[in-house]
Structure formats: C-alpha cells, structure tokens
PDB file of C-alpha atoms and ligand atoms in Angstrom:
ATOM      1  CA  MET A 429      88.518  78.426 131.129  1.00  0.00           C
ATOM      2  CA  LYS A 430      88.156  80.284 134.411  1.00  0.00           C
ATOM      3  CA  PRO A 431      91.148  82.590 135.113  1.00  0.00           C
ATOM      4  CA  PRO A 432      93.015  82.108 138.420  1.00  0.00           C
ATOM      5  CA  PHE A 433      91.749  84.232 141.296  1.00  0.00           C
ATOM      6  CA  VAL A 434      94.028  87.241 140.889  1.00  0.00           C
ATOM      7  CA  ILE A 435      93.527  90.368 142.984  1.00  0.00           C
ATOM      8  CA  THR A 436      95.090  93.580 141.670  1.00  0.00           C
ATOM      9  CA  VAL A 437      95.615  96.506 144.030  1.00  0.00           C
ATOM     10  CA  ASP A 438      96.695  99.706 142.294  1.00  0.00           C
ATOM     11  CA  GLY A 439      96.940 103.278 143.490  1.00  0.00           C
ATOM     12  CA  PRO A 440      99.277 106.150 144.305  1.00  0.00           C
ATOM     13  CA  ALA A 441     102.169 106.200 146.797  1.00  0.00           C
ATOM     14  CA  ALA A 442     101.232 105.764 150.472  1.00  0.00           C
ATOM     15  CA  SER A 443      97.534 105.238 149.728  1.00  0.00           C
ATOM     16  CA  GLY A 444      97.540 102.117 151.883  1.00  0.00           C
ATOM     17  CA  LYS A 445      97.568  99.740 148.913  1.00  0.00           C
ATOM     18  CA  GLY A 446     100.533  97.713 150.204  1.00  0.00           C
ATOM     19  CA  THR A 447      98.869  97.151 153.561  1.00  0.00           C
ATOM     20  CA  VAL A 448      95.541  96.303 151.941  1.00  0.00           C
ATOM     21  CA  ALA A 449      97.260  93.911 149.517  1.00  0.00           C
ATOM     22  CA  GLY A 450      99.104  92.218 152.392  1.00  0.00           C
ATOM     23  CA  ARG A 451      95.879  91.738 154.364  1.00  0.00           C
ATOM     24  CA  LEU A 452      94.083  90.297 151.328  1.00  0.00           C
ATOM     25  CA  ALA A 453      96.966  87.924 150.603  1.00  0.00           C
ATOM     26  CA  ALA A 454      96.847  86.658 154.196  1.00  0.00           C
ATOM     27  CA  ALA A 455      93.040  86.356 154.195  1.00  0.00           C
ATOM     28  CA  TYR A 456      92.910  84.312 150.983  1.00  0.00           C
ATOM     29  CA  GLY A 457      96.209  82.472 151.466  1.00  0.00           C
ATOM     30  CA  LEU A 458      97.600  83.870 148.210  1.00  0.00           C
ATOM     31  CA  PRO A 459     101.182  84.798 147.306  1.00  0.00           C
ATOM     32  CA  MET A 460     101.769  88.533 146.940  1.00  0.00           C
ATOM     33  CA  LEU A 461     104.045  90.610 144.728  1.00  0.00           C
ATOM     34  CA  ASP A 462     104.881  94.245 145.554  1.00  0.00           C
ATOM     35  CA  THR A 463     105.656  95.356 142.000  1.00  0.00           C
ATOM     36  CA  GLY A 464     106.879  98.787 143.171  1.00  0.00           C
ATOM     37  CA  LEU A 465     109.845  96.965 144.662  1.00  0.00           C
ATOM     38  CA  LEU A 466     110.922  95.857 141.171  1.00  0.00           C
ATOM     39  CA  TYR A 467     111.067  99.453 139.964  1.00  0.00           C
ATOM     40  CA  ARG A 468     112.754 100.547 143.197  1.00  0.00           C
ATOM     41  CA  ALA A 469     115.404  97.858 142.718  1.00  0.00           C
ATOM     42  CA  VAL A 470     116.074  98.950 139.129  1.00  0.00           C
ATOM     43  CA  GLY A 471     116.350 102.606 140.205  1.00  0.00           C
ATOM     44  CA  VAL A 472     118.737 101.918 143.083  1.00  0.00           C
ATOM     45  CA  LEU A 473     120.878  99.387 141.177  1.00  0.00           C
ATOM     46  CA  ALA A 474     121.138 101.841 138.266  1.00  0.00           C
ATOM     47  CA  GLN A 475     122.278 104.598 140.624  1.00  0.00           C
ATOM     48  CA  ARG A 476     124.795 102.264 142.261  1.00  0.00           C
ATOM     49  CA  GLY A 477     126.161 101.429 138.814  1.00  0.00           C
ATOM     50  CA  GLY A 478     126.580 105.122 137.998  1.00  0.00           C
ATOM     51  CA  ILE A 479     123.843 104.966 135.340  1.00  0.00           C
ATOM     52  CA  ASP A 480     121.882 108.095 134.465  1.00  0.00           C
ATOM     53  CA  LEU A 481     118.225 107.360 135.296  1.00  0.00           C
ATOM     54  CA  GLU A 482     117.185 109.025 132.046  1.00  0.00           C
ATOM     55  CA  ASP A 483     119.170 106.341 130.159  1.00  0.00           C
ATOM     56  CA  ALA A 484     116.389 103.951 129.105  1.00  0.00           C
ATOM     57  CA  LEU A 485     118.623 101.303 127.522  1.00  0.00           C
ATOM     58  CA  ALA A 486     121.057 101.003 130.431  1.00  0.00           C
ATOM     59  CA  SER A 487     118.176 100.971 132.964  1.00  0.00           C
ATOM     60  CA  ALA A 488     116.364  98.295 130.943  1.00  0.00           C
ATOM     61  CA  ALA A 489     119.536  96.154 130.948  1.00  0.00           C
ATOM     62  CA  ILE A 490     119.477  96.276 134.781  1.00  0.00           C
ATOM     63  CA  ALA A 491     115.774  95.385 134.749  1.00  0.00           C
ATOM     64  CA  ARG A 492     116.402  92.334 132.538  1.00  0.00           C
ATOM     65  CA  ARG A 493     119.061  91.028 134.930  1.00  0.00           C
ATOM     66  CA  LEU A 494     116.944  91.543 138.067  1.00  0.00           C
ATOM     67  CA  THR A 495     116.185  88.402 140.079  1.00  0.00           C
ATOM     68  CA  ALA A 496     113.724  87.865 142.928  1.00  0.00           C
ATOM     69  CA  ASP A 497     116.485  87.121 145.461  1.00  0.00           C
ATOM     70  CA  GLN A 498     117.859  90.670 145.029  1.00  0.00           C
ATOM     71  CA  LEU A 499     114.701  92.301 146.372  1.00  0.00           C
ATOM     72  CA  ALA A 500     115.324  92.092 150.127  1.00  0.00           C
ATOM     73  CA  ASP A 501     117.736  95.058 150.191  1.00  0.00           C
ATOM     74  CA  PRO A 502     116.532  97.673 152.755  1.00  0.00           C
ATOM     75  CA  ASP A 503     117.911 100.476 150.532  1.00  0.00           C
ATOM     76  CA  PHE A 504     114.973  99.825 148.198  1.00  0.00           C
ATOM     77  CA  ARG A 505     112.579 101.109 150.896  1.00  0.00           C
ATOM     78  CA  THR A 506     114.049 104.600 151.237  1.00  0.00           C
ATOM     79  CA  ARG A 507     112.614 107.894 150.012  1.00  0.00           C
ATOM     80  CA  GLY A 508     115.357 108.190 147.376  1.00  0.00           C
ATOM     81  CA  ALA A 509     114.503 104.723 146.050  1.00  0.00           C
ATOM     82  CA  GLY A 510     110.861 105.729 145.474  1.00  0.00           C
ATOM     83  CA  GLU A 511     111.987 108.751 143.497  1.00  0.00           C
ATOM     84  CA  ALA A 512     114.523 106.723 141.458  1.00  0.00           C
ATOM     85  CA  ALA A 513     111.832 104.080 140.812  1.00  0.00           C
ATOM     86  CA  SER A 514     109.407 106.569 139.357  1.00  0.00           C
ATOM     87  CA  ARG A 515     112.132 107.994 137.098  1.00  0.00           C
ATOM     88  CA  VAL A 516     113.086 104.622 135.590  1.00  0.00           C
ATOM     89  CA  ALA A 517     109.404 103.568 135.456  1.00  0.00           C
ATOM     90  CA  VAL A 518     108.702 106.083 132.659  1.00  0.00           C
ATOM     91  CA  HIS A 519     110.838 104.065 130.199  1.00  0.00           C
ATOM     92  CA  PRO A 520     108.785 101.592 128.106  1.00  0.00           C
ATOM     93  CA  ASP A 521     111.872  99.325 127.803  1.00  0.00           C
ATOM     94  CA  VAL A 522     112.174  99.067 131.582  1.00  0.00           C
ATOM     95  CA  ARG A 523     108.461  98.272 131.907  1.00  0.00           C
ATOM     96  CA  ALA A 524     108.710  95.647 129.151  1.00  0.00           C
ATOM     97  CA  ALA A 525     111.723  94.031 130.851  1.00  0.00           C
ATOM     98  CA  LEU A 526     109.787  93.676 134.130  1.00  0.00           C
ATOM     99  CA  LYS A 527     106.533  92.517 132.557  1.00  0.00           C
ATOM    100  CA  ASP A 528     107.194  88.768 132.140  1.00  0.00           C
ATOM    101  CA  LEU A 529     108.115  88.346 135.781  1.00  0.00           C
ATOM    102  CA  GLN A 530     104.860  90.006 136.886  1.00  0.00           C
ATOM    103  CA  VAL A 531     102.684  88.125 134.388  1.00  0.00           C
ATOM    104  CA  ALA A 532     104.284  84.817 135.417  1.00  0.00           C
ATOM    105  CA  PHE A 533     103.622  85.607 139.083  1.00  0.00           C
ATOM    106  CA  ALA A 534      99.959  86.311 138.290  1.00  0.00           C
ATOM    107  CA  ARG A 535      99.584  82.988 136.431  1.00  0.00           C
ATOM    108  CA  GLN A 536     100.049  80.802 139.499  1.00  0.00           C
ATOM    109  CA  PRO A 537      97.222  78.247 139.433  1.00  0.00           C
ATOM    110  CA  ASP A 538      95.783  79.174 142.843  1.00  0.00           C
ATOM    111  CA  GLY A 539      95.890  82.910 142.152  1.00  0.00           C
ATOM    112  CA  ALA A 540      97.907  85.827 143.519  1.00  0.00           C
ATOM    113  CA  VAL A 541      97.752  89.384 144.808  1.00  0.00           C
ATOM    114  CA  LEU A 542      99.752  92.038 142.936  1.00  0.00           C
ATOM    115  CA  ASP A 543     100.070  95.651 143.986  1.00  0.00           C
ATOM    116  CA  GLY A 544     101.365  98.539 141.911  1.00  0.00           C
ATOM    117  CA  ARG A 545     100.189 101.153 139.441  1.00  0.00           C
ATOM    118  CA  ASP A 546      99.251  99.178 136.310  1.00  0.00           C
ATOM    119  CA  GLN A 547      98.301  95.725 137.531  1.00  0.00           C
ATOM    120  CA  GLY A 548      94.616  96.015 136.684  1.00  0.00           C
ATOM    121  CA  THR A 549      95.208  97.911 133.439  1.00  0.00           C
ATOM    122  CA  VAL A 550      98.301  96.314 131.831  1.00  0.00           C
ATOM    123  CA  ILE A 551      99.643  93.286 133.726  1.00  0.00           C
ATOM    124  CA  CYS A 552      96.391  91.472 134.585  1.00  0.00           C
ATOM    125  CA  PRO A 553      93.524  93.109 132.680  1.00  0.00           C
ATOM    126  CA  GLU A 554      91.549  89.872 133.095  1.00  0.00           C
ATOM    127  CA  ALA A 555      91.891  89.740 136.920  1.00  0.00           C
ATOM    128  CA  PRO A 556      88.563  88.878 138.582  1.00  0.00           C
ATOM    129  CA  ALA A 557      89.103  91.313 141.498  1.00  0.00           C
ATOM    130  CA  LYS A 558      90.509  94.821 141.058  1.00  0.00           C
ATOM    131  CA  LEU A 559      90.897  97.586 143.596  1.00  0.00           C
ATOM    132  CA  TYR A 560      92.178 101.115 143.183  1.00  0.00           C
ATOM    133  CA  VAL A 561      93.207 102.407 146.589  1.00  0.00           C
ATOM    134  CA  THR A 562      93.575 106.141 147.020  1.00  0.00           C
ATOM    135  CA  ALA A 563      93.691 108.869 149.697  1.00  0.00           C
ATOM    136  CA  ALA A 564      94.128 112.650 149.841  1.00  0.00           C
ATOM    137  CA  PRO A 565      97.737 113.775 149.192  1.00  0.00           C
ATOM    138  CA  GLU A 566      98.046 115.321 152.711  1.00  0.00           C
ATOM    139  CA  VAL A 567      96.928 112.090 154.341  1.00  0.00           C
ATOM    140  CA  ARG A 568      99.359 110.055 152.237  1.00  0.00           C
ATOM    141  CA  ALA A 569     102.194 112.484 152.996  1.00  0.00           C
ATOM    142  CA  ASP A 570     101.487 112.194 156.720  1.00  0.00           C
ATOM    143  CA  ARG A 571     101.584 108.373 156.547  1.00  0.00           C
ATOM    144  CA  ARG A 572     104.794 108.340 154.500  1.00  0.00           C
ATOM    145  CA  TRP A 573     106.437 110.910 156.802  1.00  0.00           C
ATOM    146  CA  LYS A 574     105.651 108.784 159.881  1.00  0.00           C
ATOM    147  CA  GLN A 575     106.957 105.660 158.161  1.00  0.00           C
ATOM    148  CA  LEU A 576     110.210 107.295 157.009  1.00  0.00           C
ATOM    149  CA  THR A 577     110.952 109.033 160.325  1.00  0.00           C
ATOM    150  CA  ALA A 578     110.350 105.696 162.102  1.00  0.00           C
ATOM    151  CA  GLN A 579     112.981 104.213 159.745  1.00  0.00           C
ATOM    152  CA  GLY A 580     115.374 106.969 160.887  1.00  0.00           C
ATOM    153  CA  GLU A 581     115.215 109.274 157.834  1.00  0.00           C
ATOM    154  CA  ALA A 582     115.432 112.961 158.803  1.00  0.00           C
ATOM    155  CA  VAL A 583     112.893 114.609 156.516  1.00  0.00           C
ATOM    156  CA  GLY A 584     110.154 117.254 156.893  1.00  0.00           C
ATOM    157  CA  PHE A 585     106.444 116.846 156.154  1.00  0.00           C
ATOM    158  CA  ALA A 586     106.456 119.586 153.472  1.00  0.00           C
ATOM    159  CA  GLU A 587     109.201 117.831 151.501  1.00  0.00           C
ATOM    160  CA  ILE A 588     107.269 114.569 151.605  1.00  0.00           C
ATOM    161  CA  LEU A 589     104.061 116.257 150.443  1.00  0.00           C
ATOM    162  CA  ASP A 590     106.033 117.785 147.578  1.00  0.00           C
ATOM    163  CA  ASP A 591     107.488 114.321 146.709  1.00  0.00           C
ATOM    164  CA  ILE A 592     104.012 112.778 146.719  1.00  0.00           C
ATOM    165  CA  ARG A 593     102.574 115.461 144.437  1.00  0.00           C
ATOM    166  CA  LYS A 594     105.477 115.211 141.988  1.00  0.00           C
ATOM    167  CA  ARG A 595     105.297 111.414 141.988  1.00  0.00           C
ATOM    168  CA  ASP A 596     101.514 111.484 141.307  1.00  0.00           C
ATOM    169  CA  GLU A 597     102.143 113.821 138.404  1.00  0.00           C
ATOM    170  CA  ARG A 598     104.962 111.729 136.921  1.00  0.00           C
ATOM    171  CA  ASP A 599     103.212 108.351 137.441  1.00  0.00           C
ATOM    172  CA  GLY A 600      99.863 109.613 136.170  1.00  0.00           C
ATOM    173  CA  GLY A 601     101.260 111.707 133.326  1.00  0.00           C
ATOM    174  CA  ARG A 602     103.686 109.276 131.692  1.00  0.00           C
ATOM    175  CA  ALA A 603     102.848 107.804 128.297  1.00  0.00           C
ATOM    176  CA  ALA A 604     103.736 104.185 129.181  1.00  0.00           C
ATOM    177  CA  ALA A 605     101.222 102.483 131.494  1.00  0.00           C
ATOM    178  CA  PRO A 606     100.153 105.630 133.367  1.00  0.00           C
ATOM    179  CA  MET A 607      98.735 105.186 136.854  1.00  0.00           C
ATOM    180  CA  ARG A 608      94.949 104.844 136.326  1.00  0.00           C
ATOM    181  CA  PRO A 609      92.103 102.834 137.779  1.00  0.00           C
ATOM    182  CA  ALA A 610      91.066 100.042 135.390  1.00  0.00           C
ATOM    183  CA  PRO A 611      87.510 100.636 134.109  1.00  0.00           C
ATOM    184  CA  ASP A 612      86.306  97.670 136.193  1.00  0.00           C
ATOM    185  CA  ALA A 613      88.305  98.499 139.365  1.00  0.00           C
ATOM    186  CA  VAL A 614      86.484  99.395 142.579  1.00  0.00           C
ATOM    187  CA  LEU A 615      87.734 102.637 144.122  1.00  0.00           C
ATOM    188  CA  LEU A 616      88.609 102.620 147.810  1.00  0.00           C
ATOM    189  CA  ASP A 617      89.398 106.004 149.369  1.00  0.00           C
ATOM    190  CA  THR A 618      91.199 105.365 152.662  1.00  0.00           C
ATOM    191  CA  SER A 619      91.604 109.063 153.667  1.00  0.00           C
ATOM    192  CA  GLU A 620      89.284 108.744 156.657  1.00  0.00           C
ATOM    193  CA  MET A 621      89.917 105.082 157.420  1.00  0.00           C
ATOM    194  CA  THR A 622      92.072 103.258 159.911  1.00  0.00           C
ATOM    195  CA  ILE A 623      94.086 100.309 158.640  1.00  0.00           C
ATOM    196  CA  GLU A 624      91.440  97.928 160.015  1.00  0.00           C
ATOM    197  CA  GLN A 625      88.608  99.801 158.298  1.00  0.00           C
ATOM    198  CA  ALA A 626      90.478  99.865 154.981  1.00  0.00           C
ATOM    199  CA  ALA A 627      91.280  96.153 155.246  1.00  0.00           C
ATOM    200  CA  ASP A 628      87.625  95.319 156.039  1.00  0.00           C
ATOM    201  CA  ALA A 629      86.340  97.445 153.152  1.00  0.00           C
ATOM    202  CA  ALA A 630      88.812  95.802 150.766  1.00  0.00           C
ATOM    203  CA  ARG A 631      87.755  92.379 151.983  1.00  0.00           C
ATOM    204  CA  ARG A 632      84.088  93.142 151.281  1.00  0.00           C
ATOM    205  CA  ILE A 633      84.923  94.317 147.742  1.00  0.00           C
ATOM    206  CA  VAL A 634      86.947  91.176 147.076  1.00  0.00           C
ATOM    207  CA  GLU A 635      84.283  88.893 148.588  1.00  0.00           C
ATOM    208  CA  ALA A 636      81.758  90.264 146.084  1.00  0.00           C
ATOM    209  CA  ALA A 637      84.235  89.728 143.228  1.00  0.00           C
ATOM    210  CA  ARG A 638      84.992  86.211 144.452  1.00  0.00           C
ATOM    211  CA  ALA A 639      81.313  85.280 144.536  1.00  0.00           C
ATOM    212  CA  ARG A 640      81.008  86.403 140.880  1.00  0.00           C
ATOM    213  CA  TRP A 641      84.214  84.524 139.958  1.00  0.00           C
ATOM    214  CA  GLU A 642      82.996  81.321 141.647  1.00  0.00           C
ATOM    215  CA  THR A 643      79.796  81.249 139.631  1.00  0.00           C
ATOM    216  CA  SER A 644      81.471  82.291 136.355  1.00  0.00           C
TER     217      SER A 644
HETATM  218  O1  C5P B2072     104.637 101.518 145.057  1.00  0.00           O
HETATM  219  P1  C5P B2072     105.991 102.153 145.181  1.00  0.00           P
HETATM  220  O2  C5P B2072     105.970 103.490 145.842  1.00  0.00           O
HETATM  221  O3  C5P B2072     107.000 101.246 145.772  1.00  0.00           O
HETATM  222  O4  C5P B2072     106.451 102.391 143.661  1.00  0.00           O
HETATM  223  C1  C5P B2072     107.587 103.131 143.351  1.00  0.00           C
HETATM  224  C2  C5P B2072     107.450 103.691 141.944  1.00  0.00           C
HETATM  225  O5  C5P B2072     107.546 102.615 141.007  1.00  0.00           O
HETATM  226  C3  C5P B2072     106.126 104.366 141.622  1.00  0.00           C
HETATM  227  O6  C5P B2072     106.108 105.741 141.957  1.00  0.00           O
HETATM  228  C4  C5P B2072     105.994 104.156 140.128  1.00  0.00           C
HETATM  229  O7  C5P B2072     106.667 105.138 139.387  1.00  0.00           O
HETATM  230  C5  C5P B2072     106.714 102.845 139.886  1.00  0.00           C
HETATM  231  N1  C5P B2072     105.785 101.734 139.696  1.00  0.00           N
HETATM  232  C6  C5P B2072     105.225 101.571 138.441  1.00  0.00           C
HETATM  233  N2  C5P B2072     104.432 100.496 138.191  1.00  0.00           N
HETATM  234  C7  C5P B2072     104.161  99.601 139.149  1.00  0.00           C
HETATM  235  C8  C5P B2072     104.698  99.769 140.458  1.00  0.00           C
HETATM  236  C9  C5P B2072     105.501 100.868 140.691  1.00  0.00           C
HETATM  237  O8  C5P B2072     105.444 102.385 137.556  1.00  0.00           O
HETATM  238  N3  C5P B2072     103.404  98.544 138.868  1.00  0.00           N
END
C-alpha cells in the first residue's frame, strides 16, 4: 500500500529547516511537527525539576509524561533550551520515549511534515519526500543571533557561533540517531539563499518527489 505523503526536513540548528518545513506544510495543507520542540521541552522541564541533564532515566521519565499541550511555553525557544535539548537528546531512553508520538504524527492518513535531525533516517525512513537543509556555520550563527536578539536575549555573535559548532558536534557525534542526511534525502544548502529562494527550492524538490509518489 502507498505510504502517506510524509515530508521530512532534517538538518542542523538555524539552517532554515523550520521555515522551509512551515512553508511546505502550508503549500500542501499538511500538519507539521517541530520535533526539536519535544527535546527542548524535555530539557527545560528536566532543569525546572532540578534533574541533572546527564541523568538518562530521570530525563526519559519526563519525556514519557510529555503531552502536546505543554509545548506552547516560550521558554522552550530560548538559547538555553536548545543547549538543554541537545544534552538530553543523546540519551537513547529519551529518544525512545519520544518516538511513538512522532511516528503516530507521521501516520496521519493525509500525510504530514516533520522537521528535526533524524526524521528521514529513524522516524520515517519510508517517507516519500526527504530534505536535508544545511548552511555554513557562520550564516546559521548570524540568523540565530538576529532571532535571539529580536526576542530580547543579550548575547554576542561569537558565543552563538560557538554554540552552533558545539551543537553540530554533539548532534552529529552521538551514538543514538546522529544527525545525518538519509541516503535518499536531497541536500539543500541555504547559505546564499533568501527565505523565498529556499522555500522555492524546497518546493521544487518536493514536487519531484510528489510526482514519483503519485505514480508509485
Ligand atoms: O531543532 P532544534 O534546534 O529545536 O533542536 C534542539 C535539539 O534537539 C537539537 O540540537 C538536537 O540535539 C535535538 N533534536 C534531536 N532530534 C530531533 C530534533 C531535535 O536530537 N529530531
């Protein structure tokens, strides 16, 4: 049987994957899940509960109790939340606890868009359309710095670039579901692109995948 039309959008922090995923979801009328938010929520809720982020069992217990209605908290969008997310995301038990929710989201009959680090490799390896969105670390740091300063966080560009490099290393170097393009993902480097150009390029990639899916 034909799988639902699932679009996976993976890639490193501030590559533009969230924006691209949002545009694709709107274009195809599909529901979207920002899976980074799940890890951010676990990291922040663990910190609030006084849990050591290295404690895999306690972090996984938070992950198991997480519900969709908890995700609107603006604290999950801060710089500290991204760092906490990547620290809890190394634990296989945390990843396992968040897996069912993501797989269930992807199984909606009309399809879905999921963005993250391991959507095309682990969560939806059978997805008909896969993108891996990337950009040079300096470009990503500049985007993240603008976003955070607009949110009122007082932080320098050099610190953000350092964060981005460390996060790439941790996310790409971990043993459990490391950040990687799936073998059948199409790479989209947005370093020299505006948002509109990146969204158009993503749309063209997905159109080609959709044409193949329709005739499959
Ligand atoms: O995408 P975002 O920056 O919100 O992700 C925060 C962190 O959550 C990432 O750096 C990564 O460690 C983790 N993450 C993950 N797998 C996903 C999504 C996010 O490990 N599917």
